[in-house]
Amino acid sequence: MAPAAAVRTGGDLVAESLTALGARTVFGLPGQHALGAFDAVRRSPLSYVGLRVENNAGFAADAYARLTGTVAPLLISTGPGALMSLAALQESAAASAAVLGISSQVPTAGLGGRRKGYLHELRDQQASFRDIVKSVHTVRAVSQIPSALAAAWANALEAPCGPVWVEIPQDVLLAPTDVPPPDSLAAEDGPARPRPLPARPELTARAAALLNAAERPAVLAGGGVVRAGAQAQLLGLAERLDAPVATTFGGKGAFPWEHRLSLGSWLEDRYTTDFLEDADVLVVVGSGLGELSSNYHTFAPRGRVVHIEADLGKLEANHPALGIHADARAALGALAGAVAPRPAGRAAREVAELLERVRNRIAAQGLELEQQVLGAVREALPDTSPSFWDMTILAYWAWSAFDPREGAMHSAQGAGGLGYGFPAALGAAATDPGRSTPVLAVSGDGGAMYSIAELATARQYGLPVTWLIVDDGGYGILRTYMNEAFGETTGTELARPDFVALAESFGVPAVRSSPERLREDLAAALAAPGPSVVLLPAELRMFAPTHLTGEA
């Protein structure tokens, strides 16, 4: 007698819906209430990458979404498991990464704060997520699963992209169902299709008129350009206008670093701030001009600002402007087609002069070690390899001075939490089924301790991530801040493990390097298959800020 066919459940509808919507990989960590969904993933074509901490699974999904430009599902359990993902979802919200969080819930009898005393029970689990994600969806019946997931998927992809949250009770995930697989979710006109956000023609015409009359146009490009895949449209506009382009820290890769019109991303430098302030028309695209993009709110434009932003709440949030609520790709494409081309003028020379002043300022501060280390990283990293940076001094240097070339550069500068770099790099590595693209993660020793457990994940899945840990014995940037502000430190000095021995205990090759050997050691690690760790004992310093005194 043939074995009985497996009974399809609500969990199967979750896996089938995700597959129909286009998901290929799911990140997560199982828990008791979510087992029905995890069992269904096992039987599905979905690839599963399981991390050791829910927050790290969220960071991995975040990076996957950033690199692929699509939705990354995150599957976790009720209560403590769900709450552990909040910091990662905050970063995804700040960086506009389309993460679809799916958590289990207590059985339906306990929903609505009925206090049945179920394991992991919260009075209102979704309330913890409402202020972070774009939308929250609670499923109460099996038949609701496909529609809820499709609506959340579309919302995650609608500009501005961002995380969404779906919660499904344990009994719904386990309930048998005869609802057919939801193949129609993949239809071009289906419920998961995000609505476009084009620029209104009258606003494009007005912006073009301002730019055509401008003598000193310039552009500040943010992460919205990268997320929208609008690099070609930005390049076209800049070249038609002969306009210099600076990129924010989140906008690294939006504009070619070595282009004659590239100002780089020296946004914490007063020379750059002055240059942008002096533009008679400044196009700000894909940035809300927040603290890090405005030299700590010292930026004060003297000309007109054209602000293109998909997030309505950020439009004109910091400076009056001609506000254009639109996706960066659509808006830049329309604007490039509307402005009159102009011949190359003095812009390239002014850009070169500005960058020379920045280099001279840095050269006068005795920061050869820091520049040597960052240069070694750039030389060792293949041009097409992505890199993911934790909140650490070397990353703050990279924000301003690192050329990502053809590879993406991402950090946790959106929300600013620790522990992003390594798990995000694991998520990025999972985008390549062949595991052939090396990925770099960079952390300090303090941030590294948030992610040590994920060495097991890297080893288990054979993910080609090289983790550079810069060990300065503590929270280096906080040490600097406290010494400057208070003359002494509290809580910044850390006991830490032997990172090389610890990595090797997970079966991950590791090497202790030095500034002189770093390029060679990193290049060798990146060229080897699978994960690796390179430890660099070094105490790095930041370049002097210019926002405190206003001096260059």
PDB file of N, CA and C in Angstrom, residues 191-277:
ATOM      1  N   PRO A 191      -2.099  40.772  -6.610  1.00  0.00           N
ATOM      2  CA  PRO A 191      -2.146  41.638  -5.430  1.00  0.00           C
ATOM      3  C   PRO A 191      -0.787  42.008  -4.870  1.00  0.00           C
ATOM      4  N   ALA A 192       0.282  41.330  -5.318  1.00  0.00           N
ATOM      5  CA  ALA A 192       1.610  41.614  -4.774  1.00  0.00           C
ATOM      6  C   ALA A 192       2.365  42.652  -5.599  1.00  0.00           C
ATOM      7  N   ARG A 193       1.755  43.188  -6.643  1.00  0.00           N
ATOM      8  CA  ARG A 193       2.433  44.167  -7.492  1.00  0.00           C
ATOM      9  C   ARG A 193       2.465  45.523  -6.780  1.00  0.00           C
ATOM     10  N   PRO A 194       3.647  46.077  -6.507  1.00  0.00           N
ATOM     11  CA  PRO A 194       3.712  47.372  -5.816  1.00  0.00           C
ATOM     12  C   PRO A 194       3.283  48.506  -6.742  1.00  0.00           C
ATOM     13  N   ARG A 195       2.685  49.530  -6.166  1.00  0.00           N
ATOM     14  CA  ARG A 195       2.274  50.696  -6.952  1.00  0.00           C
ATOM     15  C   ARG A 195       3.498  51.556  -7.279  1.00  0.00           C
ATOM     16  N   PRO A 196       3.582  52.071  -8.503  1.00  0.00           N
ATOM     17  CA  PRO A 196       4.703  52.956  -8.855  1.00  0.00           C
ATOM     18  C   PRO A 196       4.552  54.316  -8.180  1.00  0.00           C
ATOM     19  N   LEU A 197       5.657  55.046  -8.089  1.00  0.00           N
ATOM     20  CA  LEU A 197       5.636  56.385  -7.500  1.00  0.00           C
ATOM     21  C   LEU A 197       6.402  57.335  -8.421  1.00  0.00           C
ATOM     22  N   PRO A 198       5.791  57.723  -9.551  1.00  0.00           N
ATOM     23  CA  PRO A 198       6.486  58.616 -10.485  1.00  0.00           C
ATOM     24  C   PRO A 198       6.444  60.057 -10.003  1.00  0.00           C
ATOM     25  N   ALA A 199       7.323  60.877 -10.576  1.00  0.00           N
ATOM     26  CA  ALA A 199       7.301  62.312 -10.291  1.00  0.00           C
ATOM     27  C   ALA A 199       6.162  62.965 -11.060  1.00  0.00           C
ATOM     28  N   ARG A 200       5.476  63.907 -10.437  1.00  0.00           N
ATOM     29  CA  ARG A 200       4.426  64.637 -11.132  1.00  0.00           C
ATOM     30  C   ARG A 200       5.055  65.523 -12.210  1.00  0.00           C
ATOM     31  N   PRO A 201       4.522  65.531 -13.426  1.00  0.00           N
ATOM     32  CA  PRO A 201       5.152  66.262 -14.536  1.00  0.00           C
ATOM     33  C   PRO A 201       5.361  67.741 -14.264  1.00  0.00           C
ATOM     34  N   GLU A 202       4.419  68.381 -13.579  1.00  0.00           N
ATOM     35  CA  GLU A 202       4.579  69.819 -13.333  1.00  0.00           C
ATOM     36  C   GLU A 202       5.741  70.111 -12.387  1.00  0.00           C
ATOM     37  N   LEU A 203       6.016  69.166 -11.470  1.00  0.00           N
ATOM     38  CA  LEU A 203       7.160  69.343 -10.580  1.00  0.00           C
ATOM     39  C   LEU A 203       8.469  69.110 -11.324  1.00  0.00           C
ATOM     40  N   THR A 204       8.472  68.111 -12.198  1.00  0.00           N
ATOM     41  CA  THR A 204       9.668  67.877 -13.019  1.00  0.00           C
ATOM     42  C   THR A 204       9.974  69.099 -13.878  1.00  0.00           C
ATOM     43  N   ALA A 205       8.942  69.681 -14.473  1.00  0.00           N
ATOM     44  CA  ALA A 205       9.142  70.863 -15.313  1.00  0.00           C
ATOM     45  C   ALA A 205       9.687  72.032 -14.501  1.00  0.00           C
ATOM     46  N   ARG A 206       9.167  72.209 -13.298  1.00  0.00           N
ATOM     47  CA  ARG A 206       9.640  73.317 -12.452  1.00  0.00           C
ATOM     48  C   ARG A 206      11.094  73.086 -12.031  1.00  0.00           C
ATOM     49  N   ALA A 207      11.431  71.861 -11.658  1.00  0.00           N
ATOM     50  CA  ALA A 207      12.811  71.557 -11.275  1.00  0.00           C
ATOM     51  C   ALA A 207      13.750  71.755 -12.459  1.00  0.00           C
ATOM     52  N   ALA A 208      13.330  71.339 -13.645  1.00  0.00           N
ATOM     53  CA  ALA A 208      14.167  71.512 -14.829  1.00  0.00           C
ATOM     54  C   ALA A 208      14.406  72.984 -15.122  1.00  0.00           C
ATOM     55  N   ALA A 209      13.388  73.805 -14.938  1.00  0.00           N
ATOM     56  CA  ALA A 209      13.550  75.244 -15.168  1.00  0.00           C
ATOM     57  C   ALA A 209      14.568  75.839 -14.204  1.00  0.00           C
ATOM     58  N   LEU A 210      14.510  75.429 -12.943  1.00  0.00           N
ATOM     59  CA  LEU A 210      15.482  75.919 -11.962  1.00  0.00           C
ATOM     60  C   LEU A 210      16.897  75.501 -12.349  1.00  0.00           C
ATOM     61  N   LEU A 211      17.053  74.252 -12.753  1.00  0.00           N
ATOM     62  CA  LEU A 211      18.386  73.752 -13.089  1.00  0.00           C
ATOM     63  C   LEU A 211      18.921  74.366 -14.378  1.00  0.00           C
ATOM     64  N   ASN A 212      18.049  74.590 -15.332  1.00  0.00           N
ATOM     65  CA  ASN A 212      18.496  75.208 -16.576  1.00  0.00           C
ATOM     66  C   ASN A 212      18.997  76.631 -16.353  1.00  0.00           C
ATOM     67  N   ALA A 213      18.447  77.295 -15.348  1.00  0.00           N
ATOM     68  CA  ALA A 213      18.865  78.673 -15.051  1.00  0.00           C
ATOM     69  C   ALA A 213      20.040  78.731 -14.079  1.00  0.00           C
ATOM     70  N   ALA A 214      20.419  77.600 -13.513  1.00  0.00           N
ATOM     71  CA  ALA A 214      21.461  77.583 -12.483  1.00  0.00           C
ATOM     72  C   ALA A 214      22.846  77.778 -13.090  1.00  0.00           C
ATOM     73  N   GLU A 215      23.694  78.472 -12.349  1.00  0.00           N
ATOM     74  CA  GLU A 215      25.099  78.616 -12.732  1.00  0.00           C
ATOM     75  C   GLU A 215      25.987  77.597 -12.031  1.00  0.00           C
ATOM     76  N   ARG A 216      25.587  77.180 -10.823  1.00  0.00           N
ATOM     77  CA  ARG A 216      26.406  76.257 -10.034  1.00  0.00           C
ATOM     78  C   ARG A 216      25.523  75.131  -9.498  1.00  0.00           C
ATOM     79  N   PRO A 217      24.955  74.304 -10.375  1.00  0.00           N
ATOM     80  CA  PRO A 217      24.139  73.187  -9.870  1.00  0.00           C
ATOM     81  C   PRO A 217      25.021  72.118  -9.236  1.00  0.00           C
ATOM     82  N   ALA A 218      24.459  71.401  -8.291  1.00  0.00           N
ATOM     83  CA  ALA A 218      25.151  70.273  -7.660  1.00  0.00           C
ATOM     84  C   ALA A 218      24.106  69.265  -7.215  1.00  0.00           C
ATOM     85  N   VAL A 219      24.575  68.051  -6.911  1.00  0.00           N
ATOM     86  CA  VAL A 219      23.680  66.962  -6.514  1.00  0.00           C
ATOM     87  C   VAL A 219      24.229  66.303  -5.255  1.00  0.00           C
ATOM     88  N   LEU A 220      23.343  65.989  -4.322  1.00  0.00           N
ATOM     89  CA  LEU A 220      23.661  65.151  -3.173  1.00  0.00           C
ATOM     90  C   LEU A 220      22.790  63.912  -3.276  1.00  0.00           C
ATOM     91  N   ALA A 221      23.416  62.751  -3.480  1.00  0.00           N
ATOM     92  CA  ALA A 221      22.691  61.505  -3.723  1.00  0.00           C
ATOM     93  C   ALA A 221      22.756  60.606  -2.500  1.00  0.00           C
ATOM     94  N   GLY A 222      21.608  60.133  -2.061  1.00  0.00           N
ATOM     95  CA  GLY A 222      21.533  59.297  -0.873  1.00  0.00           C
ATOM     96  C   GLY A 222      21.225  57.849  -1.181  1.00  0.00           C
ATOM     97  N   GLY A 223      20.929  57.114  -0.123  1.00  0.00           N
ATOM     98  CA  GLY A 223      20.673  55.686  -0.255  1.00  0.00           C
ATOM     99  C   GLY A 223      19.465  55.364  -1.106  1.00  0.00           C
ATOM    100  N   GLY A 224      18.533  56.310  -1.239  1.00  0.00           N
ATOM    101  CA  GLY A 224      17.374  56.071  -2.087  1.00  0.00           C
ATOM    102  C   GLY A 224      17.738  55.841  -3.537  1.00  0.00           C
ATOM    103  N   VAL A 225      18.858  56.420  -3.984  1.00  0.00           N
ATOM    104  CA  VAL A 225      19.323  56.194  -5.352  1.00  0.00           C
ATOM    105  C   VAL A 225      19.788  54.752  -5.504  1.00  0.00           C
ATOM    106  N   VAL A 226      20.536  54.265  -4.537  1.00  0.00           N
ATOM    107  CA  VAL A 226      21.033  52.886  -4.586  1.00  0.00           C
ATOM    108  C   VAL A 226      19.877  51.902  -4.510  1.00  0.00           C
ATOM    109  N   ARG A 227      18.952  52.137  -3.575  1.00  0.00           N
ATOM    110  CA  ARG A 227      17.837  51.215  -3.376  1.00  0.00           C
ATOM    111  C   ARG A 227      16.930  51.164  -4.605  1.00  0.00           C
ATOM    112  N   ALA A 228      16.808  52.303  -5.319  1.00  0.00           N
ATOM    113  CA  ALA A 228      15.956  52.343  -6.506  1.00  0.00           C
ATOM    114  C   ALA A 228      16.673  51.863  -7.762  1.00  0.00           C
ATOM    115  N   GLY A 229      17.975  51.591  -7.662  1.00  0.00           N
ATOM    116  CA  GLY A 229      18.739  51.207  -8.844  1.00  0.00           C
ATOM    117  C   GLY A 229      18.811  52.333  -9.861  1.00  0.00           C
ATOM    118  N   ALA A 230      18.992  53.561  -9.361  1.00  0.00           N
ATOM    119  CA  ALA A 230      18.920  54.750 -10.208  1.00  0.00           C
ATOM    120  C   ALA A 230      20.291  55.311 -10.560  1.00  0.00           C
ATOM    121  N   GLN A 231      21.334  54.502 -10.473  1.00  0.00           N
ATOM    122  CA  GLN A 231      22.683  55.004 -10.737  1.00  0.00           C
ATOM    123  C   GLN A 231      22.826  55.555 -12.157  1.00  0.00           C
ATOM    124  N   ALA A 232      22.287  54.846 -13.143  1.00  0.00           N
ATOM    125  CA  ALA A 232      22.418  55.307 -14.531  1.00  0.00           C
ATOM    126  C   ALA A 232      21.677  56.617 -14.744  1.00  0.00           C
ATOM    127  N   GLN A 233      20.515  56.764 -14.141  1.00  0.00           N
ATOM    128  CA  GLN A 233      19.742  58.002 -14.280  1.00  0.00           C
ATOM    129  C   GLN A 233      20.457  59.169 -13.603  1.00  0.00           C
ATOM    130  N   LEU A 234      21.088  58.915 -12.455  1.00  0.00           N
ATOM    131  CA  LEU A 234      21.843  59.966 -11.783  1.00  0.00           C
ATOM    132  C   LEU A 234      23.038  60.394 -12.629  1.00  0.00           C
ATOM    133  N   LEU A 235      23.751  59.424 -13.177  1.00  0.00           N
ATOM    134  CA  LEU A 235      24.898  59.745 -14.019  1.00  0.00           C
ATOM    135  C   LEU A 235      24.475  60.574 -15.226  1.00  0.00           C
ATOM    136  N   GLY A 236      23.361  60.190 -15.839  1.00  0.00           N
ATOM    137  CA  GLY A 236      22.869  60.931 -16.991  1.00  0.00           C
ATOM    138  C   GLY A 236      22.530  62.372 -16.651  1.00  0.00           C
ATOM    139  N   LEU A 237      21.868  62.586 -15.524  1.00  0.00           N
ATOM    140  CA  LEU A 237      21.509  63.947 -15.118  1.00  0.00           C
ATOM    141  C   LEU A 237      22.750  64.769 -14.810  1.00  0.00           C
ATOM    142  N   ALA A 238      23.692  64.204 -14.062  1.00  0.00           N
ATOM    143  CA  ALA A 238      24.894  64.946 -13.686  1.00  0.00           C
ATOM    144  C   ALA A 238      25.693  65.359 -14.912  1.00  0.00           C
ATOM    145  N   GLU A 239      25.813  64.466 -15.879  1.00  0.00           N
ATOM    146  CA  GLU A 239      26.604  64.794 -17.059  1.00  0.00           C
ATOM    147  C   GLU A 239      25.896  65.804 -17.950  1.00  0.00           C
ATOM    148  N   ARG A 240      24.574  65.755 -18.032  1.00  0.00           N
ATOM    149  CA  ARG A 240      23.858  66.757 -18.826  1.00  0.00           C
ATOM    150  C   ARG A 240      23.983  68.144 -18.203  1.00  0.00           C
ATOM    151  N   LEU A 241      24.020  68.185 -16.870  1.00  0.00           N
ATOM    152  CA  LEU A 241      24.107  69.475 -16.170  1.00  0.00           C
ATOM    153  C   LEU A 241      25.538  69.915 -15.899  1.00  0.00           C
ATOM    154  N   ASP A 242      26.504  68.997 -16.112  1.00  0.00           N
ATOM    155  CA  ASP A 242      27.882  69.243 -15.674  1.00  0.00           C
ATOM    156  C   ASP A 242      27.879  69.619 -14.191  1.00  0.00           C
ATOM    157  N   ALA A 243      27.162  68.808 -13.401  1.00  0.00           N
ATOM    158  CA  ALA A 243      26.947  69.110 -11.980  1.00  0.00           C
ATOM    159  C   ALA A 243      27.749  68.166 -11.101  1.00  0.00           C
ATOM    160  N   PRO A 244      28.542  68.684 -10.157  1.00  0.00           N
ATOM    161  CA  PRO A 244      29.241  67.821  -9.198  1.00  0.00           C
ATOM    162  C   PRO A 244      28.254  67.020  -8.359  1.00  0.00           C
ATOM    163  N   VAL A 245      28.678  65.818  -7.969  1.00  0.00           N
ATOM    164  CA  VAL A 245      27.815  64.917  -7.198  1.00  0.00           C
ATOM    165  C   VAL A 245      28.556  64.440  -5.962  1.00  0.00           C
ATOM    166  N   ALA A 246      27.948  64.641  -4.795  1.00  0.00           N
ATOM    167  CA  ALA A 246      28.405  64.028  -3.548  1.00  0.00           C
ATOM    168  C   ALA A 246      27.423  62.929  -3.175  1.00  0.00           C
ATOM    169  N   THR A 247      27.914  61.894  -2.532  1.00  0.00           N
ATOM    170  CA  THR A 247      27.029  60.834  -2.065  1.00  0.00           C
ATOM    171  C   THR A 247      27.050  60.788  -0.542  1.00  0.00           C
ATOM    172  N   THR A 248      25.899  60.474   0.030  1.00  0.00           N
ATOM    173  CA  THR A 248      25.821  60.284   1.478  1.00  0.00           C
ATOM    174  C   THR A 248      26.469  58.954   1.831  1.00  0.00           C
ATOM    175  N   PHE A 249      26.604  58.701   3.133  1.00  0.00           N
ATOM    176  CA  PHE A 249      27.200  57.431   3.560  1.00  0.00           C
ATOM    177  C   PHE A 249      26.326  56.255   3.139  1.00  0.00           C
ATOM    178  N   GLY A 250      25.015  56.432   3.176  1.00  0.00           N
ATOM    179  CA  GLY A 250      24.116  55.388   2.705  1.00  0.00           C
ATOM    180  C   GLY A 250      24.017  55.320   1.198  1.00  0.00           C
ATOM    181  N   GLY A 251      24.526  56.351   0.519  1.00  0.00           N
ATOM    182  CA  GLY A 251      24.467  56.404  -0.930  1.00  0.00           C
ATOM    183  C   GLY A 251      25.741  55.960  -1.621  1.00  0.00           C
ATOM    184  N   LYS A 252      26.653  55.354  -0.864  1.00  0.00           N
ATOM    185  CA  LYS A 252      27.896  54.865  -1.485  1.00  0.00           C
ATOM    186  C   LYS A 252      27.563  53.952  -2.664  1.00  0.00           C
ATOM    187  N   GLY A 253      28.195  54.214  -3.787  1.00  0.00           N
ATOM    188  CA  GLY A 253      27.924  53.430  -4.986  1.00  0.00           C
ATOM    189  C   GLY A 253      26.881  54.039  -5.892  1.00  0.00           C
ATOM    190  N   ALA A 254      26.279  55.146  -5.473  1.00  0.00           N
ATOM    191  CA  ALA A 254      25.272  55.786  -6.318  1.00  0.00           C
ATOM    192  C   ALA A 254      25.898  56.476  -7.523  1.00  0.00           C
ATOM    193  N   PHE A 255      27.176  56.863  -7.407  1.00  0.00           N
ATOM    194  CA  PHE A 255      27.855  57.612  -8.464  1.00  0.00           C
ATOM    195  C   PHE A 255      29.298  57.124  -8.544  1.00  0.00           C
ATOM    196  N   PRO A 256      29.856  56.994  -9.765  1.00  0.00           N
ATOM    197  CA  PRO A 256      31.226  56.475  -9.881  1.00  0.00           C
ATOM    198  C   PRO A 256      32.226  57.320  -9.105  1.00  0.00           C
ATOM    199  N   TRP A 257      33.001  56.679  -8.248  1.00  0.00           N
ATOM    200  CA  TRP A 257      33.910  57.365  -7.334  1.00  0.00           C
ATOM    201  C   TRP A 257      34.971  58.168  -8.070  1.00  0.00           C
ATOM    202  N   GLU A 258      35.467  57.651  -9.180  1.00  0.00           N
ATOM    203  CA  GLU A 258      36.558  58.294  -9.910  1.00  0.00           C
ATOM    204  C   GLU A 258      36.069  59.203 -11.036  1.00  0.00           C
ATOM    205  N   HIS A 259      34.795  59.417 -11.154  1.00  0.00           N
ATOM    206  CA  HIS A 259      34.258  60.284 -12.199  1.00  0.00           C
ATOM    207  C   HIS A 259      34.736  61.719 -11.986  1.00  0.00           C
ATOM    208  N   ARG A 260      34.906  62.440 -13.069  1.00  0.00           N
ATOM    209  CA  ARG A 260      35.431  63.815 -12.964  1.00  0.00           C
ATOM    210  C   ARG A 260      34.512  64.729 -12.150  1.00  0.00           C
ATOM    211  N   LEU A 261      33.231  64.360 -12.008  1.00  0.00           N
ATOM    212  CA  LEU A 261      32.283  65.185 -11.257  1.00  0.00           C
ATOM    213  C   LEU A 261      32.042  64.661  -9.844  1.00  0.00           C
ATOM    214  N   SER A 262      32.771  63.619  -9.441  1.00  0.00           N
ATOM    215  CA  SER A 262      32.515  62.992  -8.142  1.00  0.00           C
ATOM    216  C   SER A 262      33.216  63.721  -7.003  1.00  0.00           C
ATOM    217  N   LEU A 263      32.428  64.194  -6.049  1.00  0.00           N
ATOM    218  CA  LEU A 263      32.945  64.792  -4.817  1.00  0.00           C
ATOM    219  C   LEU A 263      33.230  63.742  -3.750  1.00  0.00           C
ATOM    220  N   GLY A 264      32.955  62.468  -4.065  1.00  0.00           N
ATOM    221  CA  GLY A 264      33.100  61.438  -3.044  1.00  0.00           C
ATOM    222  C   GLY A 264      32.009  61.572  -1.995  1.00  0.00           C
ATOM    223  N   SER A 265      32.342  61.192  -0.784  1.00  0.00           N
ATOM    224  CA  SER A 265      31.343  61.253   0.292  1.00  0.00           C
ATOM    225  C   SER A 265      31.951  61.831   1.572  1.00  0.00           C
ATOM    226  N   TRP A 266      32.733  62.882   1.405  1.00  0.00           N
ATOM    227  CA  TRP A 266      33.353  63.545   2.561  1.00  0.00           C
ATOM    228  C   TRP A 266      32.361  64.502   3.216  1.00  0.00           C
ATOM    229  N   LEU A 267      31.272  63.946   3.726  1.00  0.00           N
ATOM    230  CA  LEU A 267      30.204  64.795   4.249  1.00  0.00           C
ATOM    231  C   LEU A 267      30.484  65.326   5.648  1.00  0.00           C
ATOM    232  N   GLU A 268      31.486  64.765   6.328  1.00  0.00           N
ATOM    233  CA  GLU A 268      31.867  65.319   7.627  1.00  0.00           C
ATOM    234  C   GLU A 268      32.997  66.332   7.484  1.00  0.00           C
ATOM    235  N   ASP A 269      33.222  66.783   6.278  1.00  0.00           N
ATOM    236  CA  ASP A 269      34.274  67.759   6.004  1.00  0.00           C
ATOM    237  C   ASP A 269      33.642  69.095   5.647  1.00  0.00           C
ATOM    238  N   ARG A 270      34.123  70.148   6.285  1.00  0.00           N
ATOM    239  CA  ARG A 270      33.526  71.461   6.088  1.00  0.00           C
ATOM    240  C   ARG A 270      33.729  71.983   4.663  1.00  0.00           C
ATOM    241  N   TYR A 271      34.820  71.586   4.013  1.00  0.00           N
ATOM    242  CA  TYR A 271      35.016  72.006   2.630  1.00  0.00           C
ATOM    243  C   TYR A 271      33.871  71.503   1.750  1.00  0.00           C
ATOM    244  N   THR A 272      33.487  70.242   1.945  1.00  0.00           N
ATOM    245  CA  THR A 272      32.383  69.683   1.166  1.00  0.00           C
ATOM    246  C   THR A 272      31.068  70.363   1.525  1.00  0.00           C
ATOM    247  N   THR A 273      30.857  70.574   2.823  1.00  0.00           N
ATOM    248  CA  THR A 273      29.641  71.259   3.257  1.00  0.00           C
ATOM    249  C   THR A 273      29.533  72.631   2.614  1.00  0.00           C
ATOM    250  N   ASP A 274      30.619  73.394   2.621  1.00  0.00           N
ATOM    251  CA  ASP A 274      30.615  74.725   2.009  1.00  0.00           C
ATOM    252  C   ASP A 274      30.321  74.636   0.515  1.00  0.00           C
ATOM    253  N   PHE A 275      30.911  73.665  -0.146  1.00  0.00           N
ATOM    254  CA  PHE A 275      30.712  73.509  -1.595  1.00  0.00           C
ATOM    255  C   PHE A 275      29.234  73.290  -1.901  1.00  0.00           C
ATOM    256  N   LEU A 276      28.590  72.388  -1.158  1.00  0.00           N
ATOM    257  CA  LEU A 276      27.175  72.106  -1.390  1.00  0.00           C
ATOM    258  C   LEU A 276      26.308  73.299  -1.018  1.00  0.00           C
ATOM    259  N   GLU A 277      26.670  73.994   0.047  1.00  0.00           N
ATOM    260  CA  GLU A 277      25.914  75.185   0.442  1.00  0.00           C
ATOM    261  C   GLU A 277      25.955  76.261  -0.638  1.00  0.00           C
TER     262      GLU A 277
END
